[in-house]
Every structure is written in structure tokens, then in C-alpha cells.
């Protein structure tokens, strides 16, 4: 059974500070890792994808992957009130026969940026 | 353009009704997905289509019947649903299922209420 664990929060961060979101996963065969942002009542919106160990930066966002520790994180620099949302960590492994597979999501971390 | 469209936005149906949800993408993606999301829970995978063939059915009850008429269109046929099936139904697509091209983009969802 694939599991993805996240601290549900809420995580409260002052405006302008760095928000740090963490995620661990159980399936060592996992190949692809994603962070989605979801506002209340809306669908998930892709923030970052990461496939290899190390850091990947995109604007104010940095994703970090450590496959040995089965750990993924997302840093949000210069946090803005508009960043307040639920952040979902999602993991994808190899499907049967190496083909298609869906995402396994963590329960999400509710992030609140305080003005 | 990373747009996935879903219709209808909202649907209310009785337990004896038959209805269909529709999902469309014109990005040339070859993998499409249905997820179900209950309130304050993460999305849960229901079905995966890869190259228009059903490749994963996550033990979904037969009252949910997926269909992929062509590479751009994905339907979810609903029949004899239960009130506990009320949820946000999300469609997603990805260029393919392979690592590095498997980023999934979500549509806005259909909010389903079963009375």
C-alpha cells in the first residue's frame, strides 16, 4: 500500500518569511513527485514537479527530493497572503507493466500566511 | 495551454438517475484520469486511461462506468449512485504515462450531489 504523509497543519507563517512544507512516502519504487496547491472549493493546481535527487527552483518555489530518505519538501520564499492554501504532495510510481499510473496524494498541509 | 475542461460544473441527481460527466483536453495528451475528492480529503484515483485504453481501475463500484471515445475526451457514466458518492469529481490529463512526461493537469471538477 503506497502511503504519502504530510503534516496537516495549519502551518502559520508571517508574510515575507519562508514557508517549509514536508512530505514522506513509503514506496521506494516511486519515480515522480509533485506539489499541487489547492484553494478551497477549487481543483489542484500544479506548483512543481521533481524527478531527481536535489533541489529544483522555480521563482519563489524550491522543491527538494531525497530518495534515500524518501522525503520531498517545498520551500516558498517571500510568502504572500495569496499563498494561503492547502498544499498537496503527490507521488507516482511505475504502473503495472511500467505503464500509466495515477497519483497518490498526501492529506495536504493547510498553509496560512499572516499579513 | 494546459487547459482541461469539465462539464457540468455542478450536478444534482437522485439515486435512480443516470447521468454523465464529461472531460475534454486539446493538448494532445495520451493519458487521462478520473479522481474523486471528498470534503477535506485528498483526491483519490478512480481510473486511468492510457492511449484510450483503460489501464487502471482502482476497485471502483460498477455504478461508475468510464469511457474514452477518443484521445481528447473522457466520460464518466453514473447510475444508481448513493448519497455517499457526493464529492468533487476531478479529471486530469498528462502528455503520457512515462517518467518526465507524466505531469498531470487537473480540470476544474464537477461537484456532484446525490440526493
PDB file of C-alpha atoms in Angstrom:
ATOM      1  CA  UNK A   1       0.000   0.000   0.000  1.00  0.00           C
ATOM      2  CA  UNK A   2       1.500   3.300  -1.108  1.00  0.00           C
ATOM      3  CA  UNK A   3       1.393   5.991   1.556  1.00  0.00           C
ATOM      4  CA  UNK A   4       2.232   9.672   1.430  1.00  0.00           C
ATOM      5  CA  UNK A   5       2.447  11.516   4.727  1.00  0.00           C
ATOM      6  CA  UNK A   6       2.139  15.246   5.334  1.00  0.00           C
ATOM      7  CA  UNK A   7       1.612  17.332   8.433  1.00  0.00           C
ATOM      8  CA  UNK A   8      -1.946  18.611   8.050  1.00  0.00           C
ATOM      9  CA  UNK A   9      -1.225  21.879   9.881  1.00  0.00           C
ATOM     10  CA  UNK A  10      -2.352  24.545   9.907  1.00  0.00           C
ATOM     11  CA  UNK A  11       1.094  25.983   9.311  1.00  0.00           C
ATOM     12  CA  UNK A  12       1.101  29.695  10.038  1.00  0.00           C
ATOM     13  CA  UNK A  13       3.896  31.824   8.519  1.00  0.00           C
ATOM     14  CA  UNK A  14       4.340  35.620   8.570  1.00  0.00           C
ATOM     15  CA  UNK A  15       4.188  37.451   5.263  1.00  0.00           C
ATOM     16  CA  UNK A  16       7.609  37.685   3.655  1.00  0.00           C
ATOM     17  CA  UNK A  17       9.019  34.673   5.528  1.00  0.00           C
ATOM     18  CA  UNK A  18       9.921  31.242   4.163  1.00  0.00           C
ATOM     19  CA  UNK A  19       7.274  28.523   4.352  1.00  0.00           C
ATOM     20  CA  UNK A  20       8.619  24.965   4.554  1.00  0.00           C
ATOM     21  CA  UNK A  21       6.346  22.047   3.684  1.00  0.00           C
ATOM     22  CA  UNK A  22       7.390  18.439   4.111  1.00  0.00           C
ATOM     23  CA  UNK A  23       6.272  15.078   2.790  1.00  0.00           C
ATOM     24  CA  UNK A  24       7.431  11.464   3.187  1.00  0.00           C
ATOM     25  CA  UNK A  25       6.443   8.491   1.061  1.00  0.00           C
ATOM     26  CA  UNK A  26       6.527   4.751   1.614  1.00  0.00           C
ATOM     27  CA  UNK A  27       7.028   3.255  -1.861  1.00  0.00           C
ATOM     28  CA  UNK A  28      10.724   3.120  -2.776  1.00  0.00           C
ATOM     29  CA  UNK A  29       9.731   2.484  -6.387  1.00  0.00           C
ATOM     30  CA  UNK A  30       8.200   5.949  -6.687  1.00  0.00           C
ATOM     31  CA  UNK A  31       9.514   7.790  -9.728  1.00  0.00           C
ATOM     32  CA  UNK A  32       7.824  11.164  -9.931  1.00  0.00           C
ATOM     33  CA  UNK A  33       6.988  13.725  -7.289  1.00  0.00           C
ATOM     34  CA  UNK A  34       4.675  16.710  -7.455  1.00  0.00           C
ATOM     35  CA  UNK A  35       3.446  19.598  -5.373  1.00  0.00           C
ATOM     36  CA  UNK A  36      -0.046  20.946  -6.005  1.00  0.00           C
ATOM     37  CA  UNK A  37      -1.770  23.946  -4.479  1.00  0.00           C
ATOM     38  CA  UNK A  38      -5.498  23.765  -3.833  1.00  0.00           C
ATOM     39  CA  UNK A  39      -7.653  26.695  -2.817  1.00  0.00           C
ATOM     40  CA  UNK A  40     -10.901  25.905  -1.017  1.00  0.00           C
ATOM     41  CA  UNK A  41     -13.548  24.707  -3.469  1.00  0.00           C
ATOM     42  CA  UNK A  42     -11.116  24.657  -6.411  1.00  0.00           C
ATOM     43  CA  UNK A  43      -9.169  21.932  -8.175  1.00  0.00           C
ATOM     44  CA  UNK A  44      -5.463  21.188  -7.582  1.00  0.00           C
ATOM     45  CA  UNK A  45      -3.053  23.445  -9.439  1.00  0.00           C
ATOM     46  CA  UNK A  46       0.464  22.211 -10.263  1.00  0.00           C
ATOM     47  CA  UNK A  47       3.273  24.074  -8.486  1.00  0.00           C
ATOM     48  CA  UNK A  48       6.324  21.905  -9.132  1.00  0.00           C
ATOM     49  CA  UNK A  49       7.418  18.508 -10.383  1.00  0.00           C
ATOM     50  CA  UNK A  50      10.705  16.857  -9.393  1.00  0.00           C
ATOM     51  CA  UNK A  51      12.220  13.582 -10.547  1.00  0.00           C
ATOM     52  CA  UNK A  52      15.873  13.546  -9.406  1.00  0.00           C
ATOM     53  CA  UNK A  53      17.598  13.953  -6.062  1.00  0.00           C
ATOM     54  CA  UNK A  54      18.463  17.528  -5.170  1.00  0.00           C
ATOM     55  CA  UNK A  55      16.831  20.897  -5.499  1.00  0.00           C
ATOM     56  CA  UNK A  56      14.692  22.374  -8.243  1.00  0.00           C
ATOM     57  CA  UNK A  57      13.869  26.069  -8.224  1.00  0.00           C
ATOM     58  CA  UNK A  58      11.063  27.919  -9.999  1.00  0.00           C
ATOM     59  CA  UNK A  59      10.601  31.528  -8.994  1.00  0.00           C
ATOM     60  CA  UNK A  60       9.759  31.701  -5.279  1.00  0.00           C
ATOM     61  CA  UNK A  61       9.355  27.931  -5.058  1.00  0.00           C
ATOM     62  CA  UNK A  62      12.049  25.306  -4.433  1.00  0.00           C
ATOM     63  CA  UNK A  63      11.335  21.592  -4.365  1.00  0.00           C
ATOM     64  CA  UNK A  64      13.792  19.222  -2.730  1.00  0.00           C
ATOM     65  CA  UNK A  65      13.941  15.455  -3.182  1.00  0.00           C
ATOM     66  CA  UNK A  66      15.905  12.893  -1.177  1.00  0.00           C
ATOM     67  CA  UNK A  67      15.092   9.396  -2.411  1.00  0.00           C
ATOM     68  CA  UNK A  68      17.332   7.687   0.163  1.00  0.00           C
ATOM     69  CA  UNK A  69      15.286   9.266   2.953  1.00  0.00           C
ATOM     70  CA  UNK A  70      12.031   9.054   0.927  1.00  0.00           C
ATOM     71  CA  UNK A  71      11.466  12.718   1.576  1.00  0.00           C
ATOM     72  CA  UNK A  72      10.171  15.601  -0.523  1.00  0.00           C
ATOM     73  CA  UNK A  73       9.868  19.207   0.541  1.00  0.00           C
ATOM     74  CA  UNK A  74       8.655  22.520  -0.832  1.00  0.00           C
ATOM     75  CA  UNK A  75      10.041  25.898   0.203  1.00  0.00           C
ATOM     76  CA  UNK A  76       8.105  29.066  -0.549  1.00  0.00           C
ATOM     77  CA  UNK A  77      10.221  32.214  -0.256  1.00  0.00           C
ATOM     78  CA  UNK A  78       8.816  35.697   0.363  1.00  0.00           C
ATOM     79  CA  UNK A  79       5.441  34.195   1.322  1.00  0.00           C
ATOM     80  CA  UNK A  80       2.402  36.197   0.265  1.00  0.00           C
ATOM     81  CA  UNK A  81      -1.181  36.091   1.643  1.00  0.00           C
ATOM     82  CA  UNK A  82      -2.224  34.687  -1.750  1.00  0.00           C
ATOM     83  CA  UNK A  83      -0.070  31.619  -0.977  1.00  0.00           C
ATOM     84  CA  UNK A  84      -2.564  30.671   1.748  1.00  0.00           C
ATOM     85  CA  UNK A  85      -3.995  27.348   0.564  1.00  0.00           C
ATOM     86  CA  UNK A  86      -3.717  23.600   1.046  1.00  0.00           C
ATOM     87  CA  UNK A  87      -0.540  22.139  -0.437  1.00  0.00           C
ATOM     88  CA  UNK A  88      -0.776  18.570  -1.653  1.00  0.00           C
ATOM     89  CA  UNK A  89       2.250  16.330  -2.073  1.00  0.00           C
ATOM     90  CA  UNK A  90       1.681  13.707  -4.767  1.00  0.00           C
ATOM     91  CA  UNK A  91       3.769  10.707  -5.695  1.00  0.00           C
ATOM     92  CA  UNK A  92       3.648   8.488  -8.767  1.00  0.00           C
ATOM     93  CA  UNK A  93       5.261   5.135  -9.178  1.00  0.00           C
ATOM     94  CA  UNK A  94       5.588   2.771 -12.066  1.00  0.00           C
ATOM     95  CA  UNK A  95       2.297   1.338 -13.139  1.00  0.00           C
ATOM     96  CA  UNK A  96       1.840  -2.333 -13.840  1.00  0.00           C
ATOM     97  CA  UNK A  97       3.968  -3.177 -16.839  1.00  0.00           C
ATOM     98  CA  UNK A  98       5.731   0.150 -16.426  1.00  0.00           C
ATOM     99  CA  UNK A  99       2.796   1.982 -17.894  1.00  0.00           C
ATOM    100  CA  UNK A 100       0.287   4.501 -16.689  1.00  0.00           C
ATOM    101  CA  UNK A 101      -0.275   5.078 -13.011  1.00  0.00           C
ATOM    102  CA  UNK A 102      -2.183   7.644 -11.043  1.00  0.00           C
ATOM    103  CA  UNK A 103      -1.036   9.900  -8.250  1.00  0.00           C
ATOM    104  CA  UNK A 104      -1.106   9.044  -4.570  1.00  0.00           C
ATOM    105  CA  UNK A 105      -1.715  12.193  -2.574  1.00  0.00           C
ATOM    106  CA  UNK A 106      -0.861  13.125   0.964  1.00  0.00           C
ATOM    107  CA  UNK A 107      -3.630  14.628   3.056  1.00  0.00           C
ATOM    108  CA  UNK A 108      -2.287  18.114   2.410  1.00  0.00           C
ATOM    109  CA  UNK A 109      -0.847  20.864   4.585  1.00  0.00           C
ATOM    110  CA  UNK A 110      -3.041  23.892   5.242  1.00  0.00           C
ATOM    111  CA  UNK A 111      -0.777  26.932   4.956  1.00  0.00           C
ATOM    112  CA  UNK A 112      -1.795  30.323   6.350  1.00  0.00           C
ATOM    113  CA  UNK A 113       0.274  33.410   5.511  1.00  0.00           C
ATOM    114  CA  UNK A 114      -0.330  36.078   8.100  1.00  0.00           C
ATOM    115  CA  UNK A 115      -0.228  39.688   6.772  1.00  0.00           C
TER     116      UNK A 115
ATOM    117  CA  UNK B   1      -2.086  25.870 -22.912  1.00  0.00           C
ATOM    118  CA  UNK B   2      -2.690  23.401 -20.080  1.00  0.00           C
ATOM    119  CA  UNK B   3      -6.452  23.512 -20.022  1.00  0.00           C
ATOM    120  CA  UNK B   4      -8.650  20.604 -19.123  1.00  0.00           C
ATOM    121  CA  UNK B   5     -12.364  21.351 -19.240  1.00  0.00           C
ATOM    122  CA  UNK B   6     -15.118  19.547 -17.368  1.00  0.00           C
ATOM    123  CA  UNK B   7     -18.883  19.736 -17.678  1.00  0.00           C
ATOM    124  CA  UNK B   8     -21.146  20.225 -15.897  1.00  0.00           C
ATOM    125  CA  UNK B   9     -19.690  22.316 -13.078  1.00  0.00           C
ATOM    126  CA  UNK B  10     -22.419  21.184 -10.686  1.00  0.00           C
ATOM    127  CA  UNK B  11     -24.755  18.193 -10.828  1.00  0.00           C
ATOM    128  CA  UNK B  12     -27.569  17.155  -8.519  1.00  0.00           C
ATOM    129  CA  UNK B  13     -29.074  13.751  -9.131  1.00  0.00           C
ATOM    130  CA  UNK B  14     -31.355  11.258  -7.480  1.00  0.00           C
ATOM    131  CA  UNK B  15     -30.321   7.723  -6.673  1.00  0.00           C
ATOM    132  CA  UNK B  16     -32.278   6.311  -9.624  1.00  0.00           C
ATOM    133  CA  UNK B  17     -30.964   8.753 -12.220  1.00  0.00           C
ATOM    134  CA  UNK B  18     -28.417   8.136 -14.959  1.00  0.00           C
ATOM    135  CA  UNK B  19     -26.062  10.996 -15.741  1.00  0.00           C
ATOM    136  CA  UNK B  20     -22.656  11.527 -17.330  1.00  0.00           C
ATOM    137  CA  UNK B  21     -19.658  13.713 -16.556  1.00  0.00           C
ATOM    138  CA  UNK B  22     -17.559  14.943 -19.439  1.00  0.00           C
ATOM    139  CA  UNK B  23     -13.882  15.868 -19.605  1.00  0.00           C
ATOM    140  CA  UNK B  24     -12.034  17.289 -22.597  1.00  0.00           C
ATOM    141  CA  UNK B  25      -8.460  18.285 -23.385  1.00  0.00           C
ATOM    142  CA  UNK B  26      -6.897  19.505 -26.623  1.00  0.00           C
ATOM    143  CA  UNK B  27      -3.251  19.340 -25.597  1.00  0.00           C
ATOM    144  CA  UNK B  28      -2.550  16.058 -27.362  1.00  0.00           C
ATOM    145  CA  UNK B  29      -2.199  14.287 -24.019  1.00  0.00           C
ATOM    146  CA  UNK B  30      -2.431  10.496 -24.206  1.00  0.00           C
ATOM    147  CA  UNK B  31      -3.178   9.686 -20.563  1.00  0.00           C
ATOM    148  CA  UNK B  32      -6.362  10.738 -18.784  1.00  0.00           C
ATOM    149  CA  UNK B  33      -7.547  10.175 -15.243  1.00  0.00           C
ATOM    150  CA  UNK B  34     -10.602  10.355 -13.009  1.00  0.00           C
ATOM    151  CA  UNK B  35     -10.228  11.204  -9.332  1.00  0.00           C
ATOM    152  CA  UNK B  36     -12.799  11.577  -6.565  1.00  0.00           C
ATOM    153  CA  UNK B  37     -12.317  14.114  -3.779  1.00  0.00           C
ATOM    154  CA  UNK B  38     -14.463  14.217  -0.662  1.00  0.00           C
ATOM    155  CA  UNK B  39     -14.534  17.317   1.525  1.00  0.00           C
ATOM    156  CA  UNK B  40     -11.283  17.957   3.424  1.00  0.00           C
ATOM    157  CA  UNK B  41      -9.703  14.806   1.905  1.00  0.00           C
ATOM    158  CA  UNK B  42      -7.103  14.436  -0.846  1.00  0.00           C
ATOM    159  CA  UNK B  43      -8.079  13.271  -4.333  1.00  0.00           C
ATOM    160  CA  UNK B  44      -8.345   9.505  -4.734  1.00  0.00           C
ATOM    161  CA  UNK B  45      -7.626   7.800  -8.030  1.00  0.00           C
ATOM    162  CA  UNK B  46     -10.537   6.043  -9.715  1.00  0.00           C
ATOM    163  CA  UNK B  47      -9.496   5.249 -13.299  1.00  0.00           C
ATOM    164  CA  UNK B  48      -6.552   5.689 -15.644  1.00  0.00           C
ATOM    165  CA  UNK B  49      -6.738   5.643 -19.433  1.00  0.00           C
ATOM    166  CA  UNK B  50      -3.539   5.375 -21.423  1.00  0.00           C
ATOM    167  CA  UNK B  51      -3.724   5.685 -25.207  1.00  0.00           C
ATOM    168  CA  UNK B  52      -7.508   5.377 -24.946  1.00  0.00           C
ATOM    169  CA  UNK B  53      -7.330   2.040 -23.144  1.00  0.00           C
ATOM    170  CA  UNK B  54      -8.389   1.550 -19.551  1.00  0.00           C
ATOM    171  CA  UNK B  55      -5.204   0.634 -17.713  1.00  0.00           C
ATOM    172  CA  UNK B  56      -6.194   1.074 -14.071  1.00  0.00           C
ATOM    173  CA  UNK B  57      -9.498   0.641 -12.245  1.00  0.00           C
ATOM    174  CA  UNK B  58      -8.985   1.204  -8.547  1.00  0.00           C
ATOM    175  CA  UNK B  59     -11.746  -1.218  -7.482  1.00  0.00           C
ATOM    176  CA  UNK B  60     -14.395   1.362  -8.222  1.00  0.00           C
ATOM    177  CA  UNK B  61     -18.041   0.187  -7.880  1.00  0.00           C
ATOM    178  CA  UNK B  62     -19.742  -0.670 -11.166  1.00  0.00           C
ATOM    179  CA  UNK B  63     -22.196   2.197 -10.733  1.00  0.00           C
ATOM    180  CA  UNK B  64     -19.315   4.316 -12.089  1.00  0.00           C
ATOM    181  CA  UNK B  65     -18.539   3.474 -15.708  1.00  0.00           C
ATOM    182  CA  UNK B  66     -15.715   5.268 -17.548  1.00  0.00           C
ATOM    183  CA  UNK B  67     -15.488   5.692 -21.290  1.00  0.00           C
ATOM    184  CA  UNK B  68     -12.788   7.160 -23.533  1.00  0.00           C
ATOM    185  CA  UNK B  69     -14.343   7.706 -27.003  1.00  0.00           C
ATOM    186  CA  UNK B  70     -11.198   9.352 -28.390  1.00  0.00           C
ATOM    187  CA  UNK B  71      -7.874  10.757 -27.264  1.00  0.00           C
ATOM    188  CA  UNK B  72      -9.373  14.128 -26.283  1.00  0.00           C
ATOM    189  CA  UNK B  73     -12.485  13.050 -24.460  1.00  0.00           C
ATOM    190  CA  UNK B  74     -13.180  11.156 -21.252  1.00  0.00           C
ATOM    191  CA  UNK B  75     -16.625  10.417 -19.846  1.00  0.00           C
ATOM    192  CA  UNK B  76     -17.792   9.066 -16.521  1.00  0.00           C
ATOM    193  CA  UNK B  77     -21.252   7.486 -16.634  1.00  0.00           C
ATOM    194  CA  UNK B  78     -23.155   7.431 -13.367  1.00  0.00           C
ATOM    195  CA  UNK B  79     -26.026   5.122 -12.469  1.00  0.00           C
ATOM    196  CA  UNK B  80     -27.786   4.231  -9.210  1.00  0.00           C
ATOM    197  CA  UNK B  81     -25.429   6.315  -7.099  1.00  0.00           C
ATOM    198  CA  UNK B  82     -25.585   6.559  -3.336  1.00  0.00           C
ATOM    199  CA  UNK B  83     -25.548   9.747  -1.218  1.00  0.00           C
ATOM    200  CA  UNK B  84     -22.008   8.870  -0.084  1.00  0.00           C
ATOM    201  CA  UNK B  85     -20.894   9.270  -3.717  1.00  0.00           C
ATOM    202  CA  UNK B  86     -21.406  13.016  -3.365  1.00  0.00           C
ATOM    203  CA  UNK B  87     -17.990  14.576  -3.987  1.00  0.00           C
ATOM    204  CA  UNK B  88     -15.880  16.681  -6.328  1.00  0.00           C
ATOM    205  CA  UNK B  89     -15.004  14.605  -9.400  1.00  0.00           C
ATOM    206  CA  UNK B  90     -11.734  15.662 -10.970  1.00  0.00           C
ATOM    207  CA  UNK B  91     -10.438  14.845 -14.410  1.00  0.00           C
ATOM    208  CA  UNK B  92      -6.738  15.154 -15.212  1.00  0.00           C
ATOM    209  CA  UNK B  93      -4.532  14.562 -18.223  1.00  0.00           C
ATOM    210  CA  UNK B  94      -0.813  14.122 -18.835  1.00  0.00           C
ATOM    211  CA  UNK B  95       1.280  14.009 -22.029  1.00  0.00           C
ATOM    212  CA  UNK B  96       1.918  10.339 -21.431  1.00  0.00           C
ATOM    213  CA  UNK B  97       2.483   7.964 -18.565  1.00  0.00           C
ATOM    214  CA  UNK B  98       6.240   7.876 -18.769  1.00  0.00           C
ATOM    215  CA  UNK B  99       8.602   9.447 -16.233  1.00  0.00           C
ATOM    216  CA  UNK B 100       9.274  13.052 -17.090  1.00  0.00           C
ATOM    217  CA  UNK B 101       6.153  13.403 -19.226  1.00  0.00           C
ATOM    218  CA  UNK B 102       3.632  12.365 -16.616  1.00  0.00           C
ATOM    219  CA  UNK B 103       2.792  15.709 -15.077  1.00  0.00           C
ATOM    220  CA  UNK B 104      -0.949  15.709 -14.544  1.00  0.00           C
ATOM    221  CA  UNK B 105      -3.053  18.812 -15.135  1.00  0.00           C
ATOM    222  CA  UNK B 106      -6.427  18.952 -13.473  1.00  0.00           C
ATOM    223  CA  UNK B 107      -9.708  20.291 -14.739  1.00  0.00           C
ATOM    224  CA  UNK B 108     -11.941  22.449 -12.529  1.00  0.00           C
ATOM    225  CA  UNK B 109     -14.007  19.478 -11.399  1.00  0.00           C
ATOM    226  CA  UNK B 110     -17.693  18.587 -11.259  1.00  0.00           C
ATOM    227  CA  UNK B 111     -19.326  18.951  -7.871  1.00  0.00           C
ATOM    228  CA  UNK B 112     -21.799  16.081  -7.589  1.00  0.00           C
ATOM    229  CA  UNK B 113     -24.611  15.876  -5.058  1.00  0.00           C
ATOM    230  CA  UNK B 114     -26.634  12.669  -4.811  1.00  0.00           C
ATOM    231  CA  UNK B 115     -29.972  13.019  -3.065  1.00  0.00           C
TER     232      UNK B 115
END
